PDB file of C-alpha atoms in Angstrom:
ATOM      1  CA  GLN A   1       7.430  14.445  13.329  1.00 87.00           C
ATOM      2  CA  VAL A   2       5.352  11.762  11.656  1.00 90.00           C
ATOM      3  CA  GLN A   3       6.620  10.354   8.386  1.00 93.00           C
ATOM      4  CA  LEU A   4       5.303   7.661   6.069  1.00 95.00           C
ATOM      5  CA  VAL A   5       7.704   6.968   3.233  1.00 96.00           C
ATOM      6  CA  GLU A   6       6.806   4.646   0.379  1.00 97.00           C
ATOM      7  CA  SER A   7       9.329   2.939  -1.875  1.00 97.00           C
ATOM      8  CA  GLY A   8       9.551   0.105  -4.368  1.00 97.00           C
ATOM      9  CA  GLY A   9       7.528   1.459  -7.251  1.00 97.00           C
ATOM     10  CA  GLY A  10       8.657   1.363 -10.852  1.00 97.00           C
ATOM     11  CA  LEU A  11       7.988   0.148 -14.358  1.00 98.00           C
ATOM     12  CA  VAL A  12       7.091  -3.514 -14.790  1.00 98.00           C
ATOM     13  CA  GLN A  13       5.692  -5.633 -17.608  1.00 98.00           C
ATOM     14  CA  PRO A  14       2.235  -7.187 -17.390  1.00 98.00           C
ATOM     15  CA  GLY A  15       2.401 -10.356 -15.329  1.00 98.00           C
ATOM     16  CA  GLY A  16       5.344  -9.041 -13.351  1.00 98.00           C
ATOM     17  CA  THR A  17       5.805  -8.434  -9.652  1.00 98.00           C
ATOM     18  CA  LEU A  18       6.697  -5.537  -7.376  1.00 98.00           C
ATOM     19  CA  ARG A  19       6.999  -5.157  -3.630  1.00 98.00           C
ATOM     20  CA  LEU A  20       6.129  -1.814  -2.102  1.00 98.00           C
ATOM     21  CA  SER A  21       7.302  -0.733   1.335  1.00 98.00           C
ATOM     22  CA  CYS A  22       6.058   2.012   3.620  1.00 97.00           C
ATOM     23  CA  ALA A  23       8.415   2.913   6.430  1.00 96.00           C
ATOM     24  CA  THR A  24       6.918   4.916   9.274  1.00 93.00           C
ATOM     25  CA  SER A  25       8.315   7.060  12.053  1.00 89.00           C
ATOM     26  CA  GLY A  26       6.825   9.244  14.735  1.00 86.00           C
ATOM     27  CA  ILE A  27       3.846   6.989  15.484  1.00 82.00           C
ATOM     28  CA  ILE A  28       3.376   3.953  17.706  1.00 84.00           C
ATOM     29  CA  PHE A  29       3.180   1.755  14.627  1.00 87.00           C
ATOM     30  CA  SER A  30       1.961  -1.416  16.322  1.00 86.00           C
ATOM     31  CA  SER A  31      -1.083   0.402  17.715  1.00 88.00           C
ATOM     32  CA  TRP A  32      -2.663   1.356  14.408  1.00 92.00           C
ATOM     33  CA  ALA A  33      -4.251  -0.203  11.387  1.00 95.00           C
ATOM     34  CA  MET A  34      -2.476   0.593   8.148  1.00 96.00           C
ATOM     35  CA  ALA A  35      -3.582   0.619   4.526  1.00 97.00           C
ATOM     36  CA  TRP A  36      -2.509   0.955   0.924  1.00 98.00           C
ATOM     37  CA  TYR A  37      -4.447   3.165  -1.478  1.00 98.00           C
ATOM     38  CA  ARG A  38      -3.902   3.969  -5.127  1.00 98.00           C
ATOM     39  CA  GLN A  39      -4.905   6.699  -7.518  1.00 98.00           C
ATOM     40  CA  ALA A  40      -4.845   6.333 -11.276  1.00 97.00           C
ATOM     41  CA  PRO A  41      -4.914   9.379 -13.594  1.00 92.00           C
ATOM     42  CA  GLY A  42      -8.395  10.856 -13.784  1.00 94.00           C
ATOM     43  CA  ARG A  43      -9.748   8.552 -11.092  1.00 96.00           C
ATOM     44  CA  GLN A  44     -10.512   8.845  -7.406  1.00 97.00           C
ATOM     45  CA  ARG A  45      -8.140   7.443  -4.833  1.00 97.00           C
ATOM     46  CA  GLU A  46      -9.248   3.942  -3.853  1.00 98.00           C
ATOM     47  CA  LEU A  47      -8.485   1.504  -1.074  1.00 98.00           C
ATOM     48  CA  VAL A  48      -6.324  -1.410  -2.190  1.00 98.00           C
ATOM     49  CA  ALA A  49      -5.797  -3.297   1.063  1.00 98.00           C
ATOM     50  CA  ASP A  50      -5.714  -2.743   4.801  1.00 97.00           C
ATOM     51  CA  ILE A  51      -4.330  -4.592   7.778  1.00 97.00           C
ATOM     52  CA  ASN A  52      -5.289  -4.259  11.424  1.00 95.00           C
ATOM     53  CA  THR A  53      -3.087  -4.508  14.476  1.00 94.00           C
ATOM     54  CA  ALA A  54      -3.678  -8.254  14.745  1.00 94.00           C
ATOM     55  CA  GLY A  55      -2.558  -8.806  11.182  1.00 93.00           C
ATOM     56  CA  TYR A  56      -5.966  -9.404   9.649  1.00 96.00           C
ATOM     57  CA  SER A  57      -6.266  -7.991   6.152  1.00 97.00           C
ATOM     58  CA  ASN A  58      -8.888  -6.979   3.613  1.00 97.00           C
ATOM     59  CA  TYR A  59      -8.549  -6.446  -0.109  1.00 98.00           C
ATOM     60  CA  ALA A  60     -10.311  -4.711  -2.942  1.00 98.00           C
ATOM     61  CA  ASP A  61     -11.986  -7.185  -5.264  1.00 98.00           C
ATOM     62  CA  SER A  62      -9.741  -6.055  -8.103  1.00 97.00           C
ATOM     63  CA  VAL A  63      -6.551  -7.177  -6.340  1.00 98.00           C
ATOM     64  CA  ARG A  64      -7.678 -10.077  -4.141  1.00 98.00           C
ATOM     65  CA  GLY A  65      -5.599 -13.148  -4.853  1.00 98.00           C
ATOM     66  CA  ARG A  66      -2.825 -11.130  -6.520  1.00 98.00           C
ATOM     67  CA  PHE A  67      -1.731  -8.658  -3.828  1.00 98.00           C
ATOM     68  CA  THR A  68      -0.698  -9.347  -0.246  1.00 98.00           C
ATOM     69  CA  ILE A  69      -0.421  -6.747   2.503  1.00 98.00           C
ATOM     70  CA  SER A  70       1.776  -7.421   5.513  1.00 97.00           C
ATOM     71  CA  ARG A  71       3.328  -5.569   8.411  1.00 96.00           C
ATOM     72  CA  ASP A  72       6.528  -5.858  10.411  1.00 96.00           C
ATOM     73  CA  ASN A  73       6.099  -4.192  13.783  1.00 94.00           C
ATOM     74  CA  THR A  74       9.821  -4.556  14.520  1.00 94.00           C
ATOM     75  CA  LYS A  75      10.617  -2.381  11.508  1.00 95.00           C
ATOM     76  CA  ASN A  76       7.558  -0.059  11.693  1.00 95.00           C
ATOM     77  CA  THR A  77       6.917  -0.938   8.066  1.00 96.00           C
ATOM     78  CA  ILE A  78       4.107  -2.270   5.933  1.00 96.00           C
ATOM     79  CA  TYR A  79       4.494  -4.006   2.607  1.00 98.00           C
ATOM     80  CA  LEU A  80       2.416  -4.683  -0.472  1.00 98.00           C
ATOM     81  CA  GLN A  81       3.484  -7.678  -2.508  1.00 98.00           C
ATOM     82  CA  MET A  82       1.979  -7.295  -5.974  1.00 98.00           C
ATOM     83  CA  ASN A  83       1.943 -10.293  -8.298  1.00 98.00           C
ATOM     84  CA  SER A  84       0.418 -10.862 -11.736  1.00 98.00           C
ATOM     85  CA  LEU A  85       0.356  -7.143 -12.355  1.00 98.00           C
ATOM     86  CA  LYS A  86      -2.002  -5.758 -14.976  1.00 98.00           C
ATOM     87  CA  PRO A  87      -1.947  -2.466 -16.885  1.00 97.00           C
ATOM     88  CA  GLU A  88      -4.983  -1.375 -14.875  1.00 97.00           C
ATOM     89  CA  ASP A  89      -2.859  -1.548 -11.722  1.00 98.00           C
ATOM     90  CA  THR A  90      -0.955   1.501 -12.970  1.00 98.00           C
ATOM     91  CA  ALA A  91      -1.329   4.232 -10.365  1.00 98.00           C
ATOM     92  CA  VAL A  92       0.383   6.155  -7.624  1.00 98.00           C
ATOM     93  CA  TYR A  93       0.308   3.992  -4.504  1.00 98.00           C
ATOM     94  CA  TYR A  94      -0.002   5.594  -1.074  1.00 98.00           C
ATOM     95  CA  CYS A  95       0.176   4.233   2.435  1.00 97.00           C
ATOM     96  CA  ARG A  96      -2.060   5.574   5.164  1.00 96.00           C
ATOM     97  CA  GLY A  97      -2.210   5.079   8.895  1.00 92.00           C
ATOM     98  CA  GLY A  98      -1.812   6.411  12.383  1.00 85.00           C
ATOM     99  CA  PRO A  99      -4.512   7.584  14.808  1.00 84.00           C
ATOM    100  CA  GLY A 100      -7.710   8.130  12.852  1.00 84.00           C
ATOM    101  CA  SER A 101      -5.761   7.160   9.721  1.00 86.00           C
ATOM    102  CA  ILE A 102      -4.837  10.798   9.351  1.00 89.00           C
ATOM    103  CA  TYR A 103      -1.359  10.327   7.951  1.00 94.00           C
ATOM    104  CA  TRP A 104      -0.471   9.717   4.306  1.00 96.00           C
ATOM    105  CA  GLY A 105       2.767   9.033   2.531  1.00 96.00           C
ATOM    106  CA  GLN A 106       3.896  10.939  -0.535  1.00 96.00           C
ATOM    107  CA  GLY A 107       3.190   8.068  -2.926  1.00 97.00           C
ATOM    108  CA  THR A 108       5.191   5.852  -5.243  1.00 98.00           C
ATOM    109  CA  GLN A 109       4.462   5.403  -8.943  1.00 98.00           C
ATOM    110  CA  VAL A 110       3.688   1.951 -10.286  1.00 98.00           C
ATOM    111  CA  THR A 111       3.488   1.595 -14.059  1.00 98.00           C
ATOM    112  CA  VAL A 112       2.518  -1.692 -15.688  1.00 98.00           C
ATOM    113  CA  SER A 113       3.242  -1.611 -19.377  1.00 97.00           C
ATOM    114  CA  SER A 114       4.905  -3.620 -22.115  1.00 95.00           C
TER     115      SER A 114
END
């Protein structure tokens, strides 16, 4: 059974930091690109960052320079380090991956507010 389980979300003040984790099981993690998406209320789900099997990453313009995606193949886990958070970063954050990127996690809420 494939599982992608996000954690690390919460409430943070503007300018703060959070680190999201996505632990996977049931897939050969090291063989697949992985990604973080987010969906804010009333908006479409959007790609935040992705990372390929070699560790190369891409970022949405809105988060480049503030967020960092990484992966640990020994722990079958990806991370999203989020710095200098803004209220517009408020969303449910999802990880995605596996063959054909068909698997999604259940999401973790990130709220940036004073």
